[in-house]
Every structure is written in C-alpha cells, then in structure tokens.
Amino acid sequence: MSARRMPLTIGALGIVFGDIGTSPLYAFREAARAAEAATDFAVLGVLSLMLWAIILSVSLKYVTLVLRLDNDGEGGILALATLLDLQHFTPGHRGLLLLVALVGAAMLFGDGVITPAISVLSAVEGLELVAPSLTEFVVPITVAILLVLYAAQRAGTHRIGVLFGPVMTLWFVVLGVLGLIAAVKNPIVFTAINPLYGVELIWSAPEKAIFVLAAVFLTITGGEALYADLGQFGRKVITRAWYCFAMPGLVLNYFGQGALVLADPTALRNPFFLLAPNFLLLPLVILSALATVIASQAIITGVFSLAKQAIETSFLVPLAVKHTAEEYESHVYIGTINVLLAILSISTVFVFRSSDALSHAYGIAVATAMITTTVLYVSAQFRLRRWPRPLTALVGIVILSIDMVFFLPNLGKIPTGGELPLALAGFALLVMISWRVGTRRMSEILTRRGYVEIEELEGSLRTSTVVHRTAVVLSRSSVRVPVALSRLNQLLDVSFDRFVFVSVKVAGRPRIGPSERLFVDTVSKRMSRVSLVVGYMQSVNLPALIAPALREIGVDPGSVIYVVGHERPLPPKRIRSVRDVLSFVFVVLMRNAARAADRFNLPHKRTLEVGYPIGFDASRAPDARPPSGRANPAEVVLPRK
C-alpha cells in the first residue's frame, strides 16, 4: 500500500469499521454460549459460522457487490431510494419500494440507540476482570461515558476526529496480535475454515440453531456501515481497509478466542479480555473504551446524516440542523435527534444493565435493514439494466438468502428484548409515514384552495399601498402564487415594487454543481422566477445561493425582503380512521418543525412570515374555512429586530 493511500485507509478505519470492529467484545462469547458447549465440535462450528458470515455477508454482499452501486458517489438506504426516484411517490410497486426504504431507515434509527449502549457497556465490563470490586460501578461508568459522548456532539468531532483512524488502526492490530498468539498455541481452530463444521453444528442440534445463528449475526452487525459511509471514502479505500486491516484483525481475534476457550472452558465468561496477559488487561480495557466511543460516535454521526438526508428528501419533519465541519457536508448536529438518542440509549443501559442481556435485543433491527438494502439494491440493478435480468435475479436470490439465514433466527429475540429495537423503529416509521402522508395531503388542500397563476398576479393584486422594495417570495411551485403573498395582500392591502418567486427543489442526487443549480425566468418587468436545485446532501443557505441570480436580473441581494409562508395545520376533531391518526401525528410534527426561515438561513431582519391555518378534519371543507363561512385569519410575523 502506497504512502499516499495510507491516510485515507486509516481514516476509513476510524469512521467505517467502528461498529463491526468492536463486535469481538461480545459476539463470540454469545455465540459459544448459545451452542451450550465448549467442546471442539461446538467451538469449531461456531468459528466456522462466524468466518463464513463475514465472508458471505460482508465480503461478498457489501464489499464485492453493493459498494459498486452508488448514487453519484453516495451509498446507504436513502441513497438507493433517491436513485430509484422514490422521493416522488407514485402508487403501485414503487409505493411498496418506498415503504421498504422507510422501514430500512427506521431500523437504522433503532440501531442507533442500542449500538452505543452495548458497545460501551461491553468495554467497561472489562473492569470486572481488573478489579472485581468495580462490578457495581460498570453501569454508572457506562452512563457517564455516554453522557459525555452525547453532550460533546454539539461541538462536533472534527477537532479530535483525526485521532479516530490511528486509534482504530491500533485496535485492529491489537485484535489480530492477541488472537494470533492464542491461535498458534491451539492451531486446530484454523480447521474452522472448512464450512462443514458450521453446517454440522446446525444439523446436529436444530433446536439450538436459531439461537446460535442469531448470536453469530452479532459478528456482522456493522456491515451496513460500509455502504452508508461510501460517500466519505469511496469503494476502493473501504475495500483496502477491510481486507488489509479490519477482516484479518477480526478473524484472527475470533479464532484466538476459540483457541482460548478450547484450552480453558472457564474463559467463556469473557474470552476477549482474557486473551490479554494480566499486565495488559487495564490498557486493553482503556483501548476498548476508546474504540467503543469511536464506534458509537460513528453510529451517532451516521444517524444525524441519515436524518438530514431524510429531511431534505421530505421523508422526515424539518429539524434544526447545525453543520459542525465546513469541509464535510455529512458532519451535522441535530439537537432533537441527539437528545432522543441520549435518553433512549442511557435508559437502555439502565434497563438491561449488561451486554449479555442487551445482546438478546440487538441484531433484529440491523438484520431487517440489511434485507431492505438488498431489495432496493436488486430493484436498482433491474432499473439500471447493468446486468442481464436473469443474472440480476440470481444475485438477488443469493444475497437475500444470506440475509434471511440471519433475519429469521433474530425473530426469536422478540420475546427476550428484541421488541425494543422494533418499537423504536416503529416509532420512527410512524413519524416518517405521517410526515410523508401529511405533507402530500396538505399540498392537495392548498392546491384546491385555488392559487393564482404567477402570470396573472399583477391583475389580481390591490395597489393602494406599494412597498418600494423587492420581495423574494418562497414558493412550493414555480407556477402558482403562494398563499402567503395572497393573504398578505388581502389582509393588509400591501404589494411590492417587484417580485422574485423562488422555488427550491431537492434532486435525487447528493450534490448539484453551480452550473446546474440556478434557473432564471423573467415573467414581466415586475416579476421574475428563480428555480434552485440542490442535492440532498447539501446545506441550503438560500440568500448566498440565489445572490448570483438576483444580481443577474438587477436586484441588490442585500436589500430584498423575504416573504415566507408558515402553514398551521389544525388536527382532526375526532380520530375515526388511520388517516386521522396520521394527520394528528403530522400536526404535532408540523408544530415542532423548524421554520422555513431558519432552515434556509434567511436574515431575520429582512424576513416576513405569514401564517395561515389548514384544516385536516375530514368533516371540514378542504380549504378549512370555519362554519360561519368567514376566511380563516392569518398571522403576520414581522421581521425581527
């Protein structure tokens, strides 16, 4: 490996492989316990299953196949969804694919709660071997670490992020060295390369098979991160990091743990830490804690990035997003998400209190997300027609079969804690579906209210009071006049010298270059239209982005007034159907959503917000007028000083 490539490879180890890299802390222990024996037959069978799970699921599915399919360089479930153009919902099989994408995204939100809890908890449990008297402090120390981790999110990790790669590189080297030392003392473990050992273990005790396979799945729970982080490093860098560092370190460590348990069955209580000699035990605990914090940080950052993508593609309610590193668009902080993750993750630690107990809840969300990735991947391959259709179908059947081998056993975890990630994912799915359905319904209601065409605006406006300024009016449509402007004119009899209607469209690509971003159209002397197209990974500083277009039409960007509509949905009076439930949830979300003025970074002193109610009660007329027939009042929020 050249010196030029090494920094990128080390960087990938710190971001991409944190989750899967910390699995040795608990994966082999749980799989061997599920086999209920420390015999050569059981240990070799477990090692064989773990090795081939890594080969088939991570190396074959993700590294060899899935990483080769990207959306303009980006990967992940929502990247596949936008590649399939699912953000523009249409009924039929595309609607089903949209549901699959939302389920996958929801499962990753659920995983974002459990992964930090089990990772940090399993590392801190090493203190029990250093000093048994510290056992009662494992949970408080874990909670303290998580509190510091979540509290530090607001400041961003770009300053200390340079340390993540070197620490994780050291981690994988230590994994490999400790495992190799133990394995060479009992080289029989290398015969586990033969997949027949795993097959025989499952065949000999089918009643234990589901528990063994569910535990073996813990070995590969971080595999989805390889695809989700594709945009940061690219396929070649991730592939090099996997084959040169991550995979050798993981496999050798698992084999070393197996060799240790074969030599001393009592070591099964914590085979990872018992690989180290006594004088290295405390340093290994410290290194493990650092590795799990880095892994947790990668998961949290991934959830923030996923949430931002969901917001920009209208899959999630708009929330306040703060960029923590100018050079990395994916490094964002979302306060609402961070608080939810912190509360739920810390509560999970208090409820389960050990990584052993928490492992029974871990895995089902990731297994489901992997299936959704496979379904979307195969659908995209069919659409792009890169391969012959029979070959695409065959590949889809093979990798879906691999996923199902682990998904079905994980269903057995539902009675023992697996309902937790499903409940978390269900909540996230309810939020996304409610937002999706609610925004579509609100758009239909606004359309039925009877917009004025932009070309007809001059003839419909009153002109008794004209403000001698240019109004930049945010519009959902590039064709019709927004309700906000019409209401402002009706209520206050106010008009402007000149109007610039700006519509923002989020493309199905992560990034849009400057040459493709702006489209300007002159409607008349008083009116112009600006269409802004951005990628779903890009931040939107609207004044800065449209400034060139304003100058092009002779408008000073520093003197314009921004006019923004603010819809206030009214909840149904009675809950009589699923649609009413979704509408009620949407109303709650809408009232807590970030305002458009904040999302688009509009200058507060030059922004005029006009609020107007929208009724979601099925018994009301679509335009939400009260029974008296009078128009609903609008609220006008004047520019802040």
XYZ file of C-alpha atoms in Angstrom:
641
model
C 0.000 0.000 0.000
C 1.474 3.367 -1.028
C 2.159 6.141 1.476
C -0.367 8.344 -0.334
C -3.182 5.855 0.189
C -2.414 5.052 3.825
C -4.001 8.197 5.412
C -7.329 7.561 3.662
C -7.272 3.899 4.665
C -6.564 4.781 8.297
C -9.310 7.408 8.186
C -11.776 4.801 6.920
C -10.879 2.505 9.826
C -11.884 5.264 12.240
C -15.240 6.024 10.633
C -16.479 2.982 8.732
C -15.400 -0.023 10.789
C -16.027 1.090 14.369
C -19.271 -0.870 14.801
C -18.164 -4.159 13.266
C -14.705 -3.690 14.807
C -15.997 -3.772 18.385
C -18.078 -6.932 17.879
C -15.289 -9.204 19.279
C -16.081 -7.773 22.708
C -19.239 -9.900 22.881
C -20.021 -11.772 19.624
C -18.007 -14.993 20.136
C -18.999 -15.194 23.804
C -22.710 -15.032 22.979
C -22.455 -17.472 20.048
C -20.497 -20.049 22.087
C -22.964 -19.756 24.962
C -25.833 -20.294 22.535
C -24.149 -23.545 21.427
C -24.177 -24.550 25.129
C -20.837 -26.339 24.989
C -17.120 -25.620 24.971
C -16.172 -28.806 23.108
C -14.017 -28.891 19.982
C -17.109 -29.657 17.910
C -19.126 -26.687 19.224
C -16.290 -24.138 19.207
C -15.108 -25.061 15.715
C -18.701 -24.982 14.475
C -19.263 -21.509 15.913
C -15.969 -20.213 14.478
C -16.839 -21.643 11.070
C -20.247 -19.949 11.104
C -18.701 -16.628 12.137
C -15.999 -16.795 9.470
C -18.409 -17.604 6.667
C -20.889 -14.996 7.867
C -18.105 -12.427 7.467
C -17.122 -13.794 4.047
C -20.627 -14.084 2.595
C -22.394 -11.106 4.136
C -19.623 -8.515 4.352
C -17.013 -9.512 1.754
C -19.367 -10.898 -0.903
C -22.549 -8.871 -0.454
C -21.266 -5.469 0.613
C -17.629 -5.192 -0.495
C -17.923 -7.101 -3.785
C -21.467 -6.247 -4.892
C -23.323 -3.465 -3.085
C -20.430 -0.981 -2.872
C -20.298 -0.915 -6.673
C -23.763 0.665 -6.857
C -23.807 4.292 -5.739
C -25.870 7.417 -6.250
C -23.332 9.935 -7.516
C -20.786 8.544 -5.048
C -23.153 8.209 -2.067
C -24.370 4.961 -0.523
C -26.945 3.860 2.022
C -30.645 3.091 2.066
C -31.839 6.611 1.259
C -29.234 6.950 -1.497
C -30.772 3.864 -3.109
C -34.251 5.310 -2.542
C -33.370 8.534 -4.359
C -31.577 6.578 -7.087
C -34.915 4.823 -7.641
C -36.632 8.253 -7.507
C -38.844 7.088 -4.630
C -38.970 10.576 -3.114
C -41.552 11.333 -5.821
C -44.185 8.895 -4.633
C -46.411 7.100 -7.105
C -48.835 4.240 -6.361
C -48.054 0.636 -7.241
C -44.820 -1.273 -6.758
C -42.891 1.996 -6.324
C -45.092 2.766 -3.338
C -44.135 -0.616 -1.894
C -40.447 0.120 -2.500
C -40.891 3.462 -0.741
C -42.301 1.621 2.280
C -39.312 -0.761 2.181
C -36.929 2.215 2.173
C -38.718 3.867 5.099
C -38.661 0.607 7.083
C -34.917 0.275 6.483
C -34.233 3.854 7.551
C -36.401 3.396 10.652
C -34.479 0.257 11.612
C -31.190 2.143 11.423
C -32.606 4.765 13.797
C -33.441 1.941 16.217
C -29.947 0.514 15.831
C -28.520 3.951 16.626
C -29.987 3.675 20.120
C -28.741 0.179 21.003
C -25.270 0.121 19.415
C -23.689 2.809 21.655
C -25.234 1.169 24.726
C -23.988 -2.372 24.063
C -20.583 -1.253 22.745
C -19.618 0.970 25.680
C -21.173 -1.396 28.222
C -19.214 -4.395 26.907
C -15.942 -2.435 27.078
C -16.487 -1.163 30.622
C -17.330 -4.708 31.763
C -13.631 -5.470 31.354
C -13.135 -3.660 34.671
C -14.718 -6.676 36.372
C -11.590 -8.656 35.499
C -9.194 -5.885 36.516
C -10.852 -5.375 39.898
C -13.965 -7.430 40.773
C -14.907 -4.807 43.353
C -15.673 -2.409 40.490
C -18.517 -4.580 39.182
C -21.206 -2.420 40.771
C -19.760 0.661 39.049
C -19.973 -0.739 35.499
C -23.405 0.761 34.784
C -22.668 4.211 36.320
C -19.363 4.450 34.411
C -21.094 3.434 31.172
C -23.792 6.054 31.694
C -21.166 8.710 32.463
C -19.273 7.915 29.247
C -22.480 8.070 27.200
C -23.479 11.380 28.815
C -20.133 12.926 27.892
C -20.354 11.448 24.392
C -23.795 12.891 23.658
C -23.031 16.221 25.344
C -19.969 16.620 23.113
C -21.969 16.238 19.897
C -22.901 19.908 19.682
C -19.261 20.942 19.391
C -18.615 18.407 16.625
C -15.806 15.885 16.429
C -13.759 17.373 13.597
C -11.041 18.530 16.015
C -10.482 15.121 17.609
C -11.649 13.113 14.608
C -8.070 12.937 13.328
C -7.359 10.576 16.243
C -10.131 8.127 15.336
C -8.216 6.491 12.499
C -4.945 5.883 14.411
C -6.816 4.571 17.478
C -8.893 2.144 15.401
C -5.804 1.083 13.441
C -4.122 0.241 16.750
C -7.318 -1.531 17.813
C -7.381 -3.836 14.777
C -3.656 -4.561 15.124
C -4.141 -5.476 18.797
C -7.135 -7.659 17.866
C -5.051 -9.557 15.341
C -1.939 -9.932 17.508
C -3.809 -11.144 20.608
C -5.839 -13.571 18.522
C -2.853 -14.901 16.595
C -0.824 -15.560 19.768
C -3.660 -17.635 21.230
C -4.495 -19.389 17.956
C -0.968 -20.650 17.252
C -0.997 -22.326 20.671
C -4.022 -24.349 19.593
C -3.861 -24.437 15.768
C -6.816 -26.789 15.462
C -9.004 -23.670 15.322
C -7.748 -22.949 11.794
C -9.633 -26.014 10.572
C -12.805 -23.958 11.130
C -12.123 -22.509 7.686
C -13.997 -25.598 6.496
C -17.693 -24.558 6.296
C -18.786 -28.131 7.048
C -18.043 -27.551 10.740
C -20.729 -24.888 10.853
C -23.187 -26.968 8.850
C -22.655 -29.978 11.123
C -23.210 -27.861 14.245
C -26.557 -26.624 12.934
C -27.542 -30.061 11.654
C -26.681 -31.845 14.908
C -28.788 -29.571 17.112
C -31.545 -27.903 15.060
C -33.339 -26.851 18.249
C -30.353 -24.624 19.076
C -29.782 -23.430 15.509
C -31.877 -20.272 15.706
C -30.127 -19.150 18.894
C -26.667 -19.895 17.509
C -27.317 -18.111 14.196
C -28.873 -15.118 15.967
C -25.741 -14.829 18.121
C -23.396 -15.374 15.158
C -25.120 -12.451 13.448
C -23.585 -10.143 16.070
C -20.323 -10.683 14.177
C -21.560 -8.715 11.152
C -23.946 -6.133 12.629
C -21.696 -3.280 11.472
C -21.698 -4.405 7.841
C -24.344 -1.883 6.774
C -21.981 0.974 7.749
C -19.638 0.029 4.900
C -22.292 1.089 2.415
C -23.702 4.005 4.402
C -20.241 5.653 4.579
C -19.413 5.068 0.921
C -19.621 8.782 0.098
C -16.895 9.746 2.559
C -14.139 7.431 1.337
C -15.171 5.599 -1.817
C -15.255 1.916 -2.674
C -11.525 1.349 -3.194
C -10.478 2.865 0.141
C -13.132 0.931 2.083
C -12.164 -2.292 0.303
C -8.467 -1.824 1.130
C -9.210 -1.046 4.764
C -11.421 -4.129 5.018
C -9.039 -6.659 3.506
C -5.789 -5.199 4.894
C -6.816 -4.371 8.463
C -10.385 -4.996 9.584
C -11.099 -8.502 8.305
C -7.711 -10.047 9.300
C -7.914 -8.489 12.770
C -11.471 -9.699 13.337
C -10.957 -13.247 12.059
C -7.711 -13.770 13.989
C -9.269 -12.458 17.184
C -12.293 -14.740 16.901
C -10.028 -17.713 16.246
C -7.882 -16.714 19.219
C -10.929 -16.562 21.493
C -11.941 -20.010 20.259
C -8.473 -21.402 20.971
C -8.547 -19.899 24.469
C -11.923 -21.461 25.285
C -10.780 -24.849 23.967
C -7.788 -24.679 26.321
C -9.802 -23.326 29.269
C -13.620 -23.580 29.066
C -13.998 -21.220 32.058
C -12.591 -18.434 29.873
C -16.005 -18.269 28.183
C -17.091 -15.792 30.869
C -15.164 -13.084 28.968
C -12.842 -14.591 26.346
C -11.956 -11.277 24.716
C -10.287 -9.681 27.729
C -8.808 -12.979 28.919
C -6.771 -13.128 25.696
C -4.518 -10.450 27.204
C -1.906 -11.162 29.891
C -2.688 -9.648 33.287
C -0.301 -6.712 32.929
C -2.023 -5.657 29.674
C -5.571 -6.069 30.949
C -6.091 -2.477 32.120
C -4.557 -0.937 28.949
C -6.818 -3.221 26.889
C -9.875 -2.045 28.847
C -8.894 1.580 28.179
C -8.279 0.888 24.475
C -11.616 -0.956 24.287
C -13.404 2.003 25.844
C -11.814 4.355 23.305
C -12.729 2.026 20.426
C -16.353 1.736 21.558
C -16.648 5.505 21.989
C -15.331 5.950 18.442
C -17.725 3.264 17.185
C -20.604 4.956 18.997
C -19.580 8.323 17.569
C -19.615 6.871 14.066
C -23.116 5.479 14.657
C -24.413 8.785 16.051
C -22.886 10.743 13.162
C -24.457 8.236 10.782
C -27.890 8.749 12.346
C -27.512 12.535 12.053
C -26.502 12.186 8.398
C -29.385 9.787 7.717
C -31.827 12.186 9.384
C -30.537 15.099 7.294
C -30.969 13.080 4.105
C -34.491 12.147 5.213
C -35.322 15.805 5.899
C -34.008 17.023 2.554
C -35.873 14.303 0.641
C -39.126 15.030 2.545
C -39.096 11.722 4.413
C -38.772 13.425 7.817
C -40.020 16.540 9.572
C -37.645 19.523 9.148
C -35.443 19.940 12.219
C -32.759 22.468 13.081
C -29.504 21.228 11.524
C -26.104 22.595 12.507
C -23.004 21.885 10.413
C -20.042 21.045 12.642
C -17.326 20.904 9.965
C -17.247 23.100 6.872
C -15.189 20.613 4.865
C -17.582 17.703 5.492
C -21.227 18.133 4.477
C -22.203 14.905 6.258
C -20.902 16.140 9.633
C -24.009 17.706 11.120
C -25.614 18.060 14.526
C -29.370 17.733 15.039
C -30.222 18.633 18.612
C -33.633 16.952 18.747
C -32.237 13.657 17.446
C -29.268 13.864 19.822
C -31.493 14.317 22.885
C -33.706 11.402 21.845
C -30.702 9.133 21.248
C -29.153 10.097 24.592
C -32.327 9.490 26.612
C -33.137 6.194 24.911
C -29.573 4.837 24.888
C -28.928 5.641 28.558
C -32.349 4.255 29.517
C -31.441 1.055 27.668
C -28.300 0.689 29.793
C -30.310 1.118 32.996
C -32.909 -1.442 31.893
C -30.602 -4.219 30.617
C -27.529 -3.495 32.829
C -25.192 -5.922 30.989
C -24.022 -6.552 27.442
C -25.084 -10.190 27.835
C -28.711 -9.184 28.456
C -28.607 -6.444 25.824
C -27.318 -8.852 23.170
C -30.757 -10.507 23.231
C -32.269 -7.243 21.989
C -29.522 -6.475 19.497
C -29.486 -7.557 15.869
C -33.070 -7.690 14.651
C -33.105 -4.053 13.505
C -29.833 -4.442 11.582
C -30.983 -7.736 10.043
C -34.136 -6.021 8.777
C -32.152 -3.057 7.426
C -29.877 -5.455 5.532
C -32.891 -7.035 3.836
C -34.243 -3.635 2.797
C -30.831 -2.750 1.339
C -30.886 -5.974 -0.679
C -34.406 -5.326 -2.009
C -33.547 -1.760 -3.045
C -30.181 -2.828 -4.486
C -31.742 -5.510 -6.686
C -34.541 -3.129 -7.750
C -31.945 -0.530 -8.747
C -29.998 -3.125 -10.728
C -33.164 -4.084 -12.593
C -33.846 -0.432 -13.347
C -30.297 0.396 -14.462
C -30.023 -2.823 -16.504
C -26.302 -3.205 -15.927
C -26.645 -6.984 -15.938
C -28.911 -9.390 -17.818
C -32.191 -9.759 -15.938
C -31.682 -13.483 -15.134
C -28.274 -12.704 -13.610
C -29.750 -9.852 -11.556
C -32.487 -12.157 -10.291
C -29.941 -14.858 -9.400
C -27.723 -12.414 -7.495
C -30.781 -11.077 -5.684
C -31.875 -14.567 -4.639
C -28.374 -15.421 -3.367
C -27.820 -12.331 -1.212
C -31.427 -12.286 0.007
C -30.991 -15.913 1.088
C -27.877 -14.908 3.042
C -29.858 -12.146 4.754
C -32.770 -14.453 5.575
C -30.453 -17.012 7.216
C -29.804 -14.414 9.923
C -33.076 -12.474 9.866
C -35.347 -15.423 10.682
C -33.352 -16.550 13.760
C -33.318 -12.963 15.032
C -37.120 -13.039 15.158
C -36.660 -15.388 18.109
C -35.234 -12.447 20.075
C -38.570 -10.639 20.164
C -39.725 -12.201 23.477
C -36.333 -11.587 25.139
C -35.760 -7.919 24.306
C -35.996 -7.759 20.523
C -39.217 -5.803 20.860
C -37.150 -2.769 21.936
C -35.478 -2.021 18.571
C -38.729 -2.903 16.791
C -40.642 -0.437 18.970
C -38.031 2.264 18.345
C -38.092 1.568 14.619
C -41.898 1.521 14.667
C -41.946 4.972 16.245
C -39.510 6.299 13.624
C -41.580 4.696 10.854
C -44.793 6.267 12.196
C -43.113 9.680 12.183
C -41.844 9.297 8.607
C -45.095 7.919 7.193
C -47.152 10.578 8.998
C -44.912 13.305 7.641
C -44.968 11.872 4.138
C -48.751 11.435 4.049
C -49.394 14.746 5.829
C -47.266 16.867 3.501
C -48.911 15.269 0.487
C -52.385 15.887 1.892
C -51.513 19.480 2.794
C -50.263 20.057 -0.736
C -53.574 18.739 -2.106
C -55.543 21.047 0.212
C -53.500 24.072 -0.822
C -53.951 23.179 -4.484
C -57.743 23.018 -4.063
C -57.763 26.468 -2.471
C -57.307 27.959 -5.905
C -53.926 29.543 -6.397
C -53.472 32.454 -8.767
C -51.093 31.801 -11.630
C -47.916 33.883 -11.373
C -48.551 35.333 -14.829
C -51.958 36.603 -13.620
C -50.695 38.115 -10.367
C -50.428 41.755 -11.482
C -54.083 41.895 -12.431
C -55.271 40.426 -9.128
C -53.204 42.493 -6.673
C -54.527 45.607 -4.971
C -52.213 48.558 -5.418
C -53.271 51.111 -2.785
C -50.067 50.544 -0.759
C -46.862 49.687 -2.574
C -43.651 48.967 -0.690
C -40.740 50.170 -2.780
C -38.655 47.064 -2.206
C -38.166 43.764 -3.985
C -39.915 40.797 -2.377
C -38.286 37.379 -2.648
C -41.239 35.036 -2.165
C -40.597 31.393 -1.290
C -42.914 29.182 -3.290
C -43.620 25.444 -3.348
C -44.482 25.769 -7.024
C -42.785 27.666 -9.802
C -46.175 28.234 -11.463
C -48.611 29.462 -8.805
C -48.574 32.359 -6.367
C -48.018 31.207 -2.762
C -50.863 31.587 -0.283
C -48.645 33.777 1.922
C -48.435 36.564 -0.653
C -52.145 36.442 -1.457
C -53.091 36.571 2.232
C -50.704 39.439 2.888
C -52.260 41.429 0.067
C -55.836 40.626 1.129
C -55.355 41.433 4.818
C -53.029 44.446 4.738
C -53.616 45.743 1.207
C -49.849 45.659 0.648
C -47.897 44.996 -2.504
C -44.259 45.340 -3.571
C -42.416 47.096 -6.345
C -41.030 43.855 -7.659
C -41.415 40.133 -7.020
C -38.929 37.283 -7.321
C -40.556 33.877 -6.816
C -38.067 31.278 -5.595
C -38.766 27.546 -5.562
C -36.323 25.040 -4.060
C -36.181 21.511 -5.398
C -34.126 18.717 -3.849
C -32.734 16.473 -6.575
C -32.280 12.727 -6.370
C -28.508 13.251 -6.364
C -26.368 14.094 -3.327
C -24.760 17.171 -4.880
C -25.578 19.622 -7.661
C -22.831 21.729 -9.226
C -23.108 25.533 -9.611
C -23.734 25.291 -13.355
C -26.859 23.149 -12.812
C -28.160 24.877 -9.708
C -29.989 28.050 -10.820
C -32.607 28.686 -13.492
C -33.889 32.252 -14.008
C -37.028 33.205 -15.916
C -38.349 36.752 -16.444
C -42.161 36.809 -16.325
C -42.636 40.584 -16.635
C -40.944 43.829 -15.646
C -42.139 43.365 -12.063
C -41.847 39.609 -11.743
C -39.112 37.013 -12.117
C -38.875 33.346 -11.327
C -35.813 31.582 -9.845
C -35.674 27.799 -9.577
C -32.988 26.480 -7.230
C -31.947 22.823 -7.408
C -29.803 21.339 -4.618
C -28.567 17.867 -3.755
C -29.961 16.018 -0.761
C -26.562 16.117 0.982
C -26.081 19.869 0.524
C -26.929 22.594 3.022
C -29.173 25.405 1.779
C -28.051 28.949 2.527
C -30.706 30.482 0.318
C -29.504 34.128 0.286
C -25.996 33.070 -0.752
C -27.190 30.565 -3.355
C -29.636 32.884 -5.149
C -27.464 36.020 -4.926
C -25.946 35.482 -8.418
C -29.435 35.128 -9.921
C -30.648 38.300 -8.193
C -27.692 40.288 -9.495
C -28.336 38.889 -12.964
C -31.821 40.454 -13.003
C -30.615 43.739 -11.482
C -31.661 43.220 -7.857
C -29.420 44.007 -4.889
C -29.372 40.821 -2.711
C -28.751 42.900 0.413
C -31.953 44.948 0.112
C -34.639 42.355 -0.642
C -37.468 41.357 1.712
C -38.050 37.607 2.080
C -41.725 36.591 2.282
C -42.283 33.120 3.720
C -45.481 31.190 4.336
C -45.958 29.298 7.584
C -48.739 26.712 7.492
C -50.518 25.972 10.782
C -52.358 22.644 10.373
C -55.421 22.041 12.558
C -55.864 18.493 13.933
C -58.976 16.394 13.286
C -61.679 16.905 15.916
C -62.194 13.157 16.195
C -59.987 10.148 15.444
C -62.062 7.881 13.217
C -59.530 6.257 10.906
C -55.852 5.532 10.351
C -55.744 8.620 8.159
C -56.904 10.739 11.104
C -54.176 9.212 13.305
C -51.540 10.067 10.713
C -52.993 13.571 10.381
C -52.883 14.084 14.147
C -49.233 12.967 14.298
C -48.449 15.230 11.343
C -49.984 18.234 13.112
C -47.819 17.572 16.182
C -44.732 17.248 13.989
C -45.569 20.359 11.985
C -45.937 22.473 15.104
C -42.480 21.383 16.263
C -40.773 21.605 12.878
C -38.022 24.084 12.135
C -39.389 27.178 10.406
C -38.502 27.711 6.777
C -36.779 30.996 7.636
C -34.335 29.126 9.868
C -33.876 26.136 7.564
C -32.947 28.365 4.629
C -30.775 30.713 6.736
C -32.835 33.787 5.872
C -31.812 37.093 7.505
C -34.217 37.672 10.401
C -34.316 41.445 9.983
C -35.487 41.151 6.376
C -37.869 38.205 6.629
C -41.664 38.467 6.730
C -43.509 35.302 7.813
C -47.227 34.910 7.084
C -49.040 32.144 8.934
C -52.346 30.606 7.883
C -54.343 27.622 9.189
C -55.070 24.436 7.257
C -57.812 22.115 8.484
C -57.189 18.356 8.481
C -60.618 17.395 9.766
C -62.416 15.206 7.222
C -65.702 16.887 8.120
C -64.407 20.283 7.071
C -64.198 21.636 3.593
C -60.777 21.288 2.030
C -59.970 24.972 2.434
C -60.516 24.717 6.205
C -62.939 27.634 6.405
C -64.909 27.790 9.671
C -68.674 27.114 9.666
C -69.521 30.817 9.536
C -68.059 30.993 6.052
C -65.557 33.665 7.014
C -61.997 33.213 5.894
C -59.576 31.925 8.469
C -57.430 34.646 9.991
C -53.785 34.809 9.046
C -50.997 35.783 11.369
C -48.232 38.057 10.162
C -44.817 37.746 11.779
C -42.864 40.921 11.154
C -39.089 40.930 10.670
C -37.206 40.518 13.931
C -35.004 43.341 15.079
